[in-house]
PDB file of C-alpha atoms in Angstrom:
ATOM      1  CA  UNK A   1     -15.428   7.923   7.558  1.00  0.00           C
ATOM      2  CA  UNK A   2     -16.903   4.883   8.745  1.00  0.00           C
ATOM      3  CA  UNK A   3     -15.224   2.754   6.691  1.00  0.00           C
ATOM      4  CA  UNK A   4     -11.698   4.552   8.180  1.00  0.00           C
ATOM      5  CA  UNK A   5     -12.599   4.223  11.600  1.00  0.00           C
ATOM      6  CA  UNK A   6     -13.854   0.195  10.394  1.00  0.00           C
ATOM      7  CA  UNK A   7     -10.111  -0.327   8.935  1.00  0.00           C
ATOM      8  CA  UNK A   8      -8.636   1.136  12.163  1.00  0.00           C
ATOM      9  CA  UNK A   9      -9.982  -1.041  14.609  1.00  0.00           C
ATOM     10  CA  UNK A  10      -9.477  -3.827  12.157  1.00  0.00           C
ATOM     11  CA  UNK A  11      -5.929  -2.974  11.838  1.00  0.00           C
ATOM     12  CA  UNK A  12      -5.264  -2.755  15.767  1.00  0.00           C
ATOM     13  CA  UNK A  13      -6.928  -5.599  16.645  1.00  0.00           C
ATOM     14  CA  UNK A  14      -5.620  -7.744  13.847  1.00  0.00           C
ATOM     15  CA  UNK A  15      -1.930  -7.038  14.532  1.00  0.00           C
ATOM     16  CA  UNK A  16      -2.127  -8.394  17.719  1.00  0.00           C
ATOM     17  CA  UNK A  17      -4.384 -11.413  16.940  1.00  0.00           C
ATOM     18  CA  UNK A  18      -1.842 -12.309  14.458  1.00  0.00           C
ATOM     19  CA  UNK A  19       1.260 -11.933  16.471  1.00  0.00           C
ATOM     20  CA  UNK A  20      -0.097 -14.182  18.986  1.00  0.00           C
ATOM     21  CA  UNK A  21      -1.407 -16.489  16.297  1.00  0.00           C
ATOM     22  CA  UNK A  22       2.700 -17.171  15.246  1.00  0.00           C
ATOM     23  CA  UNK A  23       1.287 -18.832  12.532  1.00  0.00           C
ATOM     24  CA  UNK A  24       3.056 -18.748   8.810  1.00  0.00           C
ATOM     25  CA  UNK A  25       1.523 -16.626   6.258  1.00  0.00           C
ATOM     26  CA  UNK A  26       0.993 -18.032   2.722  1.00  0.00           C
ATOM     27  CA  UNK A  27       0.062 -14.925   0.766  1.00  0.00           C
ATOM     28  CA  UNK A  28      -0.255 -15.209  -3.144  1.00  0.00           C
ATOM     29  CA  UNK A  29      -0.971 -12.219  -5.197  1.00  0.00           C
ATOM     30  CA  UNK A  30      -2.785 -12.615  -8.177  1.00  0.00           C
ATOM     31  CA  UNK A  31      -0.611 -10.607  -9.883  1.00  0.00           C
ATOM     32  CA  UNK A  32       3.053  -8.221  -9.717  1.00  0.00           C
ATOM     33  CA  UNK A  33       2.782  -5.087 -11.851  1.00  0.00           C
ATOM     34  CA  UNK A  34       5.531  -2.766 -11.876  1.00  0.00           C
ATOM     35  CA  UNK A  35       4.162   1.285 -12.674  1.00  0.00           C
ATOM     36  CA  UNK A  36       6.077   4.037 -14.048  1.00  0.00           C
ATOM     37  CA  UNK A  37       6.137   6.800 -12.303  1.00  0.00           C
ATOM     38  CA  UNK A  38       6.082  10.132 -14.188  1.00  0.00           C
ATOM     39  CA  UNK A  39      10.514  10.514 -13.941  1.00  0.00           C
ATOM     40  CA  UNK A  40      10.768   7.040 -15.231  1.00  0.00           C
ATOM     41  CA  UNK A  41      11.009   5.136 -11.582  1.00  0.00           C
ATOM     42  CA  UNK A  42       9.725   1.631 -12.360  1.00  0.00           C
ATOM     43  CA  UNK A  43       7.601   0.813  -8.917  1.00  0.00           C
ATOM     44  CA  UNK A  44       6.765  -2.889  -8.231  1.00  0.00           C
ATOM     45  CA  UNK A  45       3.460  -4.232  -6.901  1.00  0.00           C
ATOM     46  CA  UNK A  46       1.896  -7.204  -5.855  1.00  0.00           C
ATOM     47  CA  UNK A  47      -1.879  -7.148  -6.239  1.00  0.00           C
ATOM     48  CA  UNK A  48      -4.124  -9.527  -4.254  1.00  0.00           C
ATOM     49  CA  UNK A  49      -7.167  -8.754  -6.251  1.00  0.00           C
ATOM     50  CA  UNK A  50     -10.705 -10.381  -5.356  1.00  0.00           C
ATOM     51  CA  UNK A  51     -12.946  -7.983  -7.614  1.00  0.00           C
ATOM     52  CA  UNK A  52     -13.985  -5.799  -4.757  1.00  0.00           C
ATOM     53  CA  UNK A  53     -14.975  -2.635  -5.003  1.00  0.00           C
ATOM     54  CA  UNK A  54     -12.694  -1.512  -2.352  1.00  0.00           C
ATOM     55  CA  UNK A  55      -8.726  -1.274  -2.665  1.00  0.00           C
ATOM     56  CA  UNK A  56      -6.026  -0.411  -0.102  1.00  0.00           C
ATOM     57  CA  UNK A  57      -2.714   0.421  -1.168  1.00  0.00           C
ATOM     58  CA  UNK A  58      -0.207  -0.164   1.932  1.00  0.00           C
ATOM     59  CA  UNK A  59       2.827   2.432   2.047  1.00  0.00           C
ATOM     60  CA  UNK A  60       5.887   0.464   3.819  1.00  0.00           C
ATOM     61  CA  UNK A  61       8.188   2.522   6.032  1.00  0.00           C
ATOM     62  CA  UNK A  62      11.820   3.122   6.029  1.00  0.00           C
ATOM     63  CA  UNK A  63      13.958  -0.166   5.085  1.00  0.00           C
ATOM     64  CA  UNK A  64      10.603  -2.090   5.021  1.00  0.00           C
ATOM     65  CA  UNK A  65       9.308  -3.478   1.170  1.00  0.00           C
ATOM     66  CA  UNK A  66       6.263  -5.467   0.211  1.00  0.00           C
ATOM     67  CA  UNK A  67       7.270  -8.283   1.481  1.00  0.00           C
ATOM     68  CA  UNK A  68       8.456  -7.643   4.849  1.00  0.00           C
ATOM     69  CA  UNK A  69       6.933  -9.625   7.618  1.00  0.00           C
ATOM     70  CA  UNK A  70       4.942  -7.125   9.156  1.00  0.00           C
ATOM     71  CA  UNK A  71       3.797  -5.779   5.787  1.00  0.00           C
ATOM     72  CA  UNK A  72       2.256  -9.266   4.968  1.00  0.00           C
ATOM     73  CA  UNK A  73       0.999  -9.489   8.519  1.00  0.00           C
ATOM     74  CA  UNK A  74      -1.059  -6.203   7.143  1.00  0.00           C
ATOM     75  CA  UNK A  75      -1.833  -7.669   3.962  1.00  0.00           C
ATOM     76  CA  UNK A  76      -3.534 -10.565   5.252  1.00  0.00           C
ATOM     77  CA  UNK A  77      -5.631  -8.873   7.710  1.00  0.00           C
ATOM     78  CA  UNK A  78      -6.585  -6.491   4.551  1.00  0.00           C
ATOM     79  CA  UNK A  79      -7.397  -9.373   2.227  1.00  0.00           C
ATOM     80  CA  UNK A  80     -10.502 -10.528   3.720  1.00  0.00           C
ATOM     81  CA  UNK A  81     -12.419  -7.503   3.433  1.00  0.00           C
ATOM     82  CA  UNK A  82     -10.455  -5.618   0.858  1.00  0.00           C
ATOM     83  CA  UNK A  83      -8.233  -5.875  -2.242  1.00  0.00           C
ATOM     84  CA  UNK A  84      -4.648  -5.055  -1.510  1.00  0.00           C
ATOM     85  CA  UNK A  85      -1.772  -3.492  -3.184  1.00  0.00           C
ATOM     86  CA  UNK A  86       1.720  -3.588  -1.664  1.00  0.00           C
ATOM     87  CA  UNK A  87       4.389  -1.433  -3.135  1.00  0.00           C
ATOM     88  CA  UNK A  88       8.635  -1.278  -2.775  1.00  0.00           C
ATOM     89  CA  UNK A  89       9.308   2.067  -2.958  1.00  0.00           C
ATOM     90  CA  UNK A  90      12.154   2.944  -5.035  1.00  0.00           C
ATOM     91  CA  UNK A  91      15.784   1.925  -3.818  1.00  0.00           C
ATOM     92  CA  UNK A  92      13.877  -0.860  -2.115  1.00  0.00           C
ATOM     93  CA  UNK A  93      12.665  -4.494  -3.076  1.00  0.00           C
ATOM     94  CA  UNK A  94      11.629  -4.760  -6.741  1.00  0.00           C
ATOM     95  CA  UNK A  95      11.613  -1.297  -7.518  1.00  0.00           C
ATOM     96  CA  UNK A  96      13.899   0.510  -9.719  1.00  0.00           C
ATOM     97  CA  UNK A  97      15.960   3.505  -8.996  1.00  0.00           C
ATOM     98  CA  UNK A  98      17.219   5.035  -5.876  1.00  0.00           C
ATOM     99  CA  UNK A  99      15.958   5.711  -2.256  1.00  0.00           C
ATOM    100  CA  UNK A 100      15.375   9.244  -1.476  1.00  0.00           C
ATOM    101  CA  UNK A 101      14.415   9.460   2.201  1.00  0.00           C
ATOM    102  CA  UNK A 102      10.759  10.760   1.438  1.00  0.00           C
ATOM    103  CA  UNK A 103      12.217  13.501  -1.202  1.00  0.00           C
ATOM    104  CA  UNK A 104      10.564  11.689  -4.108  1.00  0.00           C
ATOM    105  CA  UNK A 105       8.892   8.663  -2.791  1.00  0.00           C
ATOM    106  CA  UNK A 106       5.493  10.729  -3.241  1.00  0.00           C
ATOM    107  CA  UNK A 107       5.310  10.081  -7.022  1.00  0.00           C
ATOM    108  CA  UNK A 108       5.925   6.418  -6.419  1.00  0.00           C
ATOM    109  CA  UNK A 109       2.584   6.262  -4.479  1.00  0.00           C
ATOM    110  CA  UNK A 110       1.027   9.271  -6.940  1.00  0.00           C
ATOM    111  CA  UNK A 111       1.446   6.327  -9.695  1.00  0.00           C
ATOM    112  CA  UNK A 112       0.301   3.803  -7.876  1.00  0.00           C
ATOM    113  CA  UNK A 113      -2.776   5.818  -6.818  1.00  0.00           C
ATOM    114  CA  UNK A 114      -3.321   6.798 -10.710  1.00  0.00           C
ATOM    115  CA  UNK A 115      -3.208   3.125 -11.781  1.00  0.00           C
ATOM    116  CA  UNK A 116      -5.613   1.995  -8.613  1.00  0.00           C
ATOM    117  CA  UNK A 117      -8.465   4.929  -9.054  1.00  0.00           C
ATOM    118  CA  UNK A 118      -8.889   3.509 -12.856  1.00  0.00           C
ATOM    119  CA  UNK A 119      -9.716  -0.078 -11.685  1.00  0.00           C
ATOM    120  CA  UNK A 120     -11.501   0.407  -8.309  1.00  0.00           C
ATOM    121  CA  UNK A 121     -14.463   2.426  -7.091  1.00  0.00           C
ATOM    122  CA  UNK A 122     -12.748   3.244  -3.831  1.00  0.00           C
ATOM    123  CA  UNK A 123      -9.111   3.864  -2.769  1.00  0.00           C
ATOM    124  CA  UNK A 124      -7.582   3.952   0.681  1.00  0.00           C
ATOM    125  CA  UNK A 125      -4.248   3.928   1.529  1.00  0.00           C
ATOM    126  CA  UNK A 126      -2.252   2.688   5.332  1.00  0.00           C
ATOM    127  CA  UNK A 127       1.036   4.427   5.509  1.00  0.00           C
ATOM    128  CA  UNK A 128       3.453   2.791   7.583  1.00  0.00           C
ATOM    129  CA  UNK A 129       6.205   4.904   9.588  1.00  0.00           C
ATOM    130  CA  UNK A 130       7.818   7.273   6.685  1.00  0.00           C
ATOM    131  CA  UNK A 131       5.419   5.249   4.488  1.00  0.00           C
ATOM    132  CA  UNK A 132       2.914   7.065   6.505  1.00  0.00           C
ATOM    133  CA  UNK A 133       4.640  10.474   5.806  1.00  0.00           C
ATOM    134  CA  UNK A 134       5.170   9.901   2.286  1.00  0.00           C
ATOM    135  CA  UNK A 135       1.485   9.185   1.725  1.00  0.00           C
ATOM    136  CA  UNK A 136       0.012  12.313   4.007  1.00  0.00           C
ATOM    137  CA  UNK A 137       2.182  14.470   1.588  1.00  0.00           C
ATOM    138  CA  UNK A 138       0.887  12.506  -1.416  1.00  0.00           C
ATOM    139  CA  UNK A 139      -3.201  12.847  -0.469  1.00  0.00           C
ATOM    140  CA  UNK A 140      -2.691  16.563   0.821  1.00  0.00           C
ATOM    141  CA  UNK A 141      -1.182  17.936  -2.911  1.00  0.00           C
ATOM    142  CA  UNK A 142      -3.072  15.099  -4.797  1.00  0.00           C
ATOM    143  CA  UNK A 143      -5.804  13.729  -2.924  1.00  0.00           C
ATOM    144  CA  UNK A 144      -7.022  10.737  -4.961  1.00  0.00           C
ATOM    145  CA  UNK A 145      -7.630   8.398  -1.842  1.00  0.00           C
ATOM    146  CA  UNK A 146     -11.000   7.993  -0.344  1.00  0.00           C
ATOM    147  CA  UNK A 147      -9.199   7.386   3.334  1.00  0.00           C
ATOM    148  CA  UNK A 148      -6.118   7.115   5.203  1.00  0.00           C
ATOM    149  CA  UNK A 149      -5.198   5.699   7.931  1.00  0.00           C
ATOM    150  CA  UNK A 150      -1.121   5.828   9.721  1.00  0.00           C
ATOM    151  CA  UNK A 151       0.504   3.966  11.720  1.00  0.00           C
ATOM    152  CA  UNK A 152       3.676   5.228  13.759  1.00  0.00           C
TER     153      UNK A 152
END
């Protein structure tokens, strides 16, 4: 829990040290992975991987991707404590397939979870909006995270 209540307060006061900052953000993954999910939706990632122990996965909202401004705000506030994985949904950025509205979104994330609980010790995910939604039904039928925190 500590560690949840650490990434909160991280999270709040980051976004609004960075929207003040108005600086650019030059963000390079290390690497862009795309999953499969189990019916066949091809889900793109971009992995900013440090060899921590510790991974968050971020879960955009509604019309937002992995690369959306505010996502990379969250991605480099993440970075400097944690490895980061940013996905598109399907319908949305790199992904394959079509946008369902939170109808199947949930396997997107279960694959991405799959894939991130075989590499790291500990997994927590930020859900954004719908992104947030998508990931509380996720973690309550599967719960492979070790925290979550929502936003919106």
């Amino acid at each position: 829990m500590r560690v949840g209540i650490r990434l909160g307060l991280v999270l709040c006061c980051g976004l609004v040290l960075s929207s003040c900052a108005g600086l650019p953000l030059v963000l390079t993954p290390s690497s862009h992975l795309k999953i499969q999910a189990e019916d066949g939706t091809w889900v793109a990632c971009d992995i900013y991987d440090k060899g921590r122990p510790r991974v968050v996965i971020i879960s955009p909202g509604f019309l937002q991707h992995k690369r959306s401004p505010g996502i990379r705000e969250l991605i480099a506030l993440l970075q400097s404590d944690f490895d980061v994985i940013a996905l598109d949904y399907r319908g949305t950025g790199d992904s394959s397939g079509k946008y369902a509205y939170s109808a199947k979104e949930h396997a997107d994330l279960h694959a991405v979870l799959q894939f991130a609980e075989r590499r790291w010790a500990r997994v927590g995910v930020v859900g954004i909006s719908l992104g947030a939604a998508i990931a509380i039904n996720e973690l309550a039928e599967h719960p492979h995270a070790h925290s979550l925190v929502t936003i919106s």
